[in-house]
Tab-separated table of C-alpha atoms and ligand atoms in Angstrom:
chain	number	residue	atom	x	y	z
A	1	MET	CA	9.163	28.201	8.580
A	2	THR	CA	6.651	29.870	11.036
A	3	LEU	CA	6.748	33.905	10.904
A	4	GLU	CA	6.979	36.260	13.475
A	5	LYS	CA	3.867	37.667	15.244
A	6	GLU	CA	3.731	41.357	15.112
A	7	PHE	CA	3.506	43.933	17.872
A	8	GLN	CA	0.316	45.887	17.079
A	9	GLY	CA	1.001	47.895	20.159
A	10	PRO	CA	-1.906	49.459	23.630
A	11	THR	CA	-4.957	48.103	21.360
A	12	VAL	CA	-8.192	46.609	23.063
A	13	ALA	CA	-8.920	45.939	18.375
A	14	TRP	CA	-8.918	43.001	18.896
A	15	PHE	CA	-10.522	41.211	21.120
A	16	PRO	CA	-13.455	39.691	20.626
A	17	ALA	CA	-16.586	40.390	23.077
A	18	PRO	CA	-20.135	39.261	23.049
A	19	VAL	CA	-22.501	41.976	21.613
A	20	VAL	CA	-25.468	42.857	23.937
A	21	LEU	CA	-28.531	44.900	23.294
A	22	VAL	CA	-28.692	46.698	26.350
A	23	SER	CA	-32.552	48.525	26.992
A	24	CYS	CA	-32.543	51.769	29.716
A	25	ALA	CA	-35.010	54.061	30.584
A	26	TYR	CA	-36.042	57.024	32.568
A	27	ASP	CA	-38.683	59.404	32.912
A	28	ASN	CA	-41.159	57.424	30.829
A	29	VAL	CA	-38.277	57.482	27.929
A	30	THR	CA	-37.402	53.955	26.844
A	31	ASN	CA	-34.641	53.251	24.164
A	32	ILE	CA	-31.869	50.247	22.973
A	33	ILE	CA	-28.077	50.300	22.725
A	34	THR	CA	-25.758	47.884	21.196
A	35	ILE	CA	-22.835	47.194	23.529
A	36	ALA	CA	-19.942	45.194	22.906
A	37	TRP	CA	-17.838	46.358	25.606
A	38	THR	CA	-19.885	44.093	28.389
A	39	GLY	CA	-18.781	41.314	30.653
A	40	VAL	CA	-18.815	39.299	33.184
A	41	VAL	CA	-17.039	41.021	35.987
A	42	CYS	CA	-17.448	38.829	39.162
A	43	SER	CA	-19.529	35.217	40.720
A	44	LYS	CA	-20.755	36.293	43.892
A	45	PRO	CA	-22.052	38.577	43.621
A	46	PRO	CA	-23.113	38.104	40.033
A	47	LEU	CA	-22.153	41.474	38.483
A	48	ILE	CA	-21.759	42.510	35.207
A	49	SER	CA	-20.306	45.395	33.711
A	50	ILE	CA	-21.262	47.761	30.469
A	51	SER	CA	-19.099	50.693	28.792
A	52	ILE	CA	-20.580	53.321	27.033
A	53	ARG	CA	-19.317	56.551	25.790
A	54	PRO	CA	-21.167	60.104	27.471
A	55	SER	CA	-22.560	61.596	24.209
A	56	ARG	CA	-24.844	58.006	23.884
A	57	PHE	CA	-28.144	59.361	24.734
A	58	SER	CA	-28.637	55.964	26.516
A	59	TYR	CA	-25.614	57.759	28.389
A	60	GLU	CA	-28.341	59.828	30.618
A	61	LEU	CA	-31.112	57.270	30.800
A	62	ILE	CA	-28.353	54.988	32.857
A	63	ILE	CA	-27.090	57.340	34.616
A	64	ASN	CA	-30.328	59.282	36.009
A	65	SER	CA	-31.879	55.553	36.458
A	66	GLY	CA	-29.262	53.312	37.526
A	67	GLU	CA	-30.885	50.375	36.109
A	68	PHE	CA	-30.123	48.168	32.789
A	69	VAL	CA	-31.705	45.173	30.677
A	70	ILE	CA	-28.846	43.323	28.950
A	71	ASN	CA	-30.948	41.341	26.433
A	72	ILE	CA	-29.105	38.851	24.214
A	73	PRO	CA	-29.838	38.720	20.539
A	74	THR	CA	-29.425	35.597	18.579
A	75	SER	CA	-27.781	35.727	15.172
A	76	GLU	CA	-30.918	35.940	13.510
A	77	GLN	CA	-31.545	39.647	15.759
A	78	LEU	CA	-28.187	40.846	13.583
A	79	LYS	CA	-29.924	43.881	11.502
A	80	GLU	CA	-31.684	44.859	14.704
A	81	THR	CA	-28.687	44.281	16.743
A	82	GLU	CA	-27.004	46.988	14.267
A	83	LEU	CA	-29.504	48.902	13.475
A	84	CYS	CA	-29.830	49.783	17.508
A	85	GLY	CA	-25.548	49.786	17.419
A	86	ARG	CA	-26.082	52.832	14.481
A	87	LYS	CA	-28.756	54.511	15.514
A	88	SER	CA	-30.195	56.698	18.112
A	89	GLY	CA	-32.801	57.010	20.407
A	90	GLU	CA	-32.703	60.685	19.960
A	91	ASP	CA	-33.835	60.876	16.145
A	92	ILE	CA	-36.169	57.174	15.854
A	93	ASN	CA	-37.807	54.732	18.451
A	94	LYS	CA	-35.469	51.710	18.344
A	95	TRP	CA	-38.246	49.381	19.708
A	96	THR	CA	-40.888	50.263	17.031
A	97	THR	CA	-37.891	49.991	14.056
A	98	CYS	CA	-37.405	46.395	15.449
A	99	ASN	CA	-40.389	45.740	15.907
A	100	PHE	CA	-39.062	44.243	19.048
A	101	THR	CA	-41.615	44.719	22.433
A	102	ALA	CA	-40.990	45.946	25.545
A	103	VAL	CA	-41.964	43.541	28.956
A	104	GLU	CA	-42.368	44.657	32.115
A	105	ALA	CA	-39.535	43.444	34.283
A	106	THR	CA	-39.819	42.128	37.953
A	107	LYS	CA	-37.128	44.680	40.288
A	108	VAL	CA	-36.424	47.627	37.911
A	109	SER	CA	-38.712	49.875	35.837
A	110	VAL	CA	-36.648	48.955	32.404
A	111	PRO	CA	-37.863	47.132	30.179
A	112	LEU	CA	-36.805	43.633	28.395
A	113	ILE	CA	-37.137	42.889	24.836
A	114	LYS	CA	-39.067	40.148	24.548
A	115	GLU	CA	-38.043	38.926	20.871
A	116	CYS	CA	-34.276	38.186	22.742
A	117	PRO	CA	-33.769	35.256	24.723
A	118	VAL	CA	-31.989	35.969	27.510
A	119	ASN	CA	-32.652	38.829	29.266
A	120	ILE	CA	-30.941	39.977	32.251
A	121	GLU	CA	-32.584	42.711	35.011
A	122	CYS	CA	-29.337	44.870	36.417
A	123	LYS	CA	-28.932	47.572	39.036
A	124	VAL	CA	-26.165	49.929	38.861
A	125	VAL	CA	-23.897	49.066	42.170
A	126	LYS	CA	-20.594	51.027	40.943
A	127	THR	CA	-20.206	53.837	38.328
A	128	LEU	CA	-16.573	54.746	36.976
A	129	THR	CA	-16.843	58.061	34.970
A	130	ASN	CA	-13.067	58.943	34.689
A	131	MET	CA	-11.237	55.959	32.865
A	132	GLY	CA	-11.412	57.675	29.521
A	133	THR	CA	-13.355	57.289	26.201
A	134	HIS	CA	-15.970	55.243	28.232
A	135	ALA	CA	-17.666	55.084	31.747
A	136	ILE	CA	-18.307	52.100	33.017
A	137	PHE	CA	-21.358	51.046	34.935
A	138	ILE	CA	-21.302	47.282	36.848
A	139	GLY	CA	-24.270	46.226	37.561
A	140	GLU	CA	-25.639	43.658	39.710
A	141	VAL	CA	-27.637	40.668	38.709
A	142	GLN	CA	-31.248	40.889	40.321
A	143	GLU	CA	-33.027	38.621	38.201
A	144	VAL	CA	-32.656	36.176	35.214
A	145	HIS	CA	-35.421	35.779	32.158
A	146	ILE	CA	-34.498	32.893	29.696
A	147	ASP	CA	-36.753	31.622	26.463
A	148	PRO	CA	-39.153	28.789	27.804
A	149	LEU	CA	-37.004	27.465	24.480
A	150	ILE	CA	-33.572	27.442	26.096
A	151	ALA	CA	-34.456	26.818	30.189
A	152	PRO	CA	-35.938	23.104	29.638
A	153	LYS	CA	-32.263	21.951	28.415
A	154	SER	CA	-30.735	23.824	30.951
A	155	VAL	CA	-27.612	24.985	28.209
A	156	LEU	CA	-27.829	28.045	26.363
A	157	ASP	CA	-27.523	26.843	22.549
A	158	ILE	CA	-28.181	29.789	20.655
A	159	VAL	CA	-25.764	31.508	18.517
A	160	PRO	CA	-24.627	34.662	20.100
A	161	LEU	CA	-23.145	37.892	18.300
A	162	CYS	CA	-19.411	38.299	18.769
A	163	TYR	CA	-17.625	41.653	17.565
A	164	SER	CA	-13.986	43.160	17.202
A	165	PRO	CA	-13.282	46.029	15.500
A	166	LYS	CA	-10.689	44.045	13.028
A	167	SER	CA	-13.438	42.367	11.346
A	168	GLY	CA	-16.273	43.743	13.260
A	169	ILE	CA	-19.487	41.392	13.941
A	170	PHE	CA	-17.835	37.237	13.936
A	171	GLY	CA	-18.927	35.528	10.647
A	172	LYS	CA	-20.886	38.539	9.012
A	173	SER	CA	-20.300	41.551	6.970
A	174	LEU	CA	-20.460	44.739	9.327
A	175	ALA	CA	-17.251	46.757	9.174
A	176	LEU	CA	-17.881	49.826	11.516
A	177	SER	CA	-16.234	53.038	10.222
A	178	GLU	CA	-16.614	54.384	13.413
A	179	GLU	CA	-14.998	53.603	16.816
A	180	ILE	CA	-17.125	52.436	18.566
B	201	LIG	C1	-21.500	46.304	17.973
B	201	LIG	C2	-21.373	47.142	18.227
B	201	LIG	C3	-20.948	47.534	19.749
B	201	LIG	C4	-21.029	48.634	20.262
B	201	LIG	N1	-21.044	48.842	21.161
B	201	LIG	C5	-20.437	49.714	21.870
B	201	LIG	C6	-20.381	50.111	23.072
B	201	LIG	O1	-19.707	48.754	23.905
B	201	LIG	N2	-20.157	51.204	23.610
B	201	LIG	C7	-21.153	52.137	23.031
B	201	LIG	O2	-21.093	53.496	24.168
B	201	LIG	N3	-20.987	51.852	22.384
B	201	LIG	C8	-21.252	51.114	21.196
B	201	LIG	N4	-21.661	50.861	20.439
B	201	LIG	C9	-22.182	52.478	19.925
B	201	LIG	C10	-23.901	52.854	19.888
B	201	LIG	O3	-24.343	51.732	20.078
B	201	LIG	C11	-24.604	53.702	19.140
B	201	LIG	O4	-23.219	54.944	18.942
B	201	LIG	C12	-25.727	54.194	19.679
B	201	LIG	O5	-26.555	54.839	17.867
B	201	LIG	C13	-26.008	54.789	20.458
B	201	LIG	O6	-27.199	54.846	20.546
B	201	LIG	P1	-28.207	55.987	21.598
B	201	LIG	O7	-27.373	57.014	21.186
B	201	LIG	O8	-29.409	55.567	21.461
B	201	LIG	O9	-28.052	55.210	22.551
B	201	LIG	C14	-21.697	49.720	19.256
B	201	LIG	C15	-22.452	49.925	18.271
B	201	LIG	C16	-21.852	48.437	17.653
B	201	LIG	C17	-22.585	48.649	15.676
């Protein structure tokens, strides 16, 4: 006999989400934040959202600059992804701690993470600040950079990281103690 499914109530806790590293910068300060609450909002124009708690150091940088870059890590970059999601740029330089190289972008003033195989330059076109725990930044894609090892194949054959509050980062042992 099949067991009945359990009700879990209104929660996002079971939703699998891709994990990205968002680089941001303002007034000579640059930072990186791990973000799971992200997704494609629209194909044309190409729009992507990121949701950030106002308490994050990165929040002020993005509010002030109106720009961010989405860097897609591979599963080999789990350690760096975890560090950028646990430490604040207020306390440490995540670029040097992770051995990440900042590369100048073409359309925004925020640097790309060279070591990530995909970088997506975005300009904020809408900010929603009254939704709840997180503010939502909707960014319009300005340019996309693809690792030359991926580009000729025209397919994204990396293993991206995925997250849900109940599982941590999929396939890995990361279990967050705090709510993101
Ligand atoms: C897997 C993972 C996903 C996360 N997703 C988000 C998110 O979507 N929004 C958010 O505000 N914080 C998220 N966080 C928490 C921030 O990355 C974390 O608080 C970080 O230290 C903030 O950095 P900052 O203070 O330098 O901006 C996530 C953390 C992890 C480990």
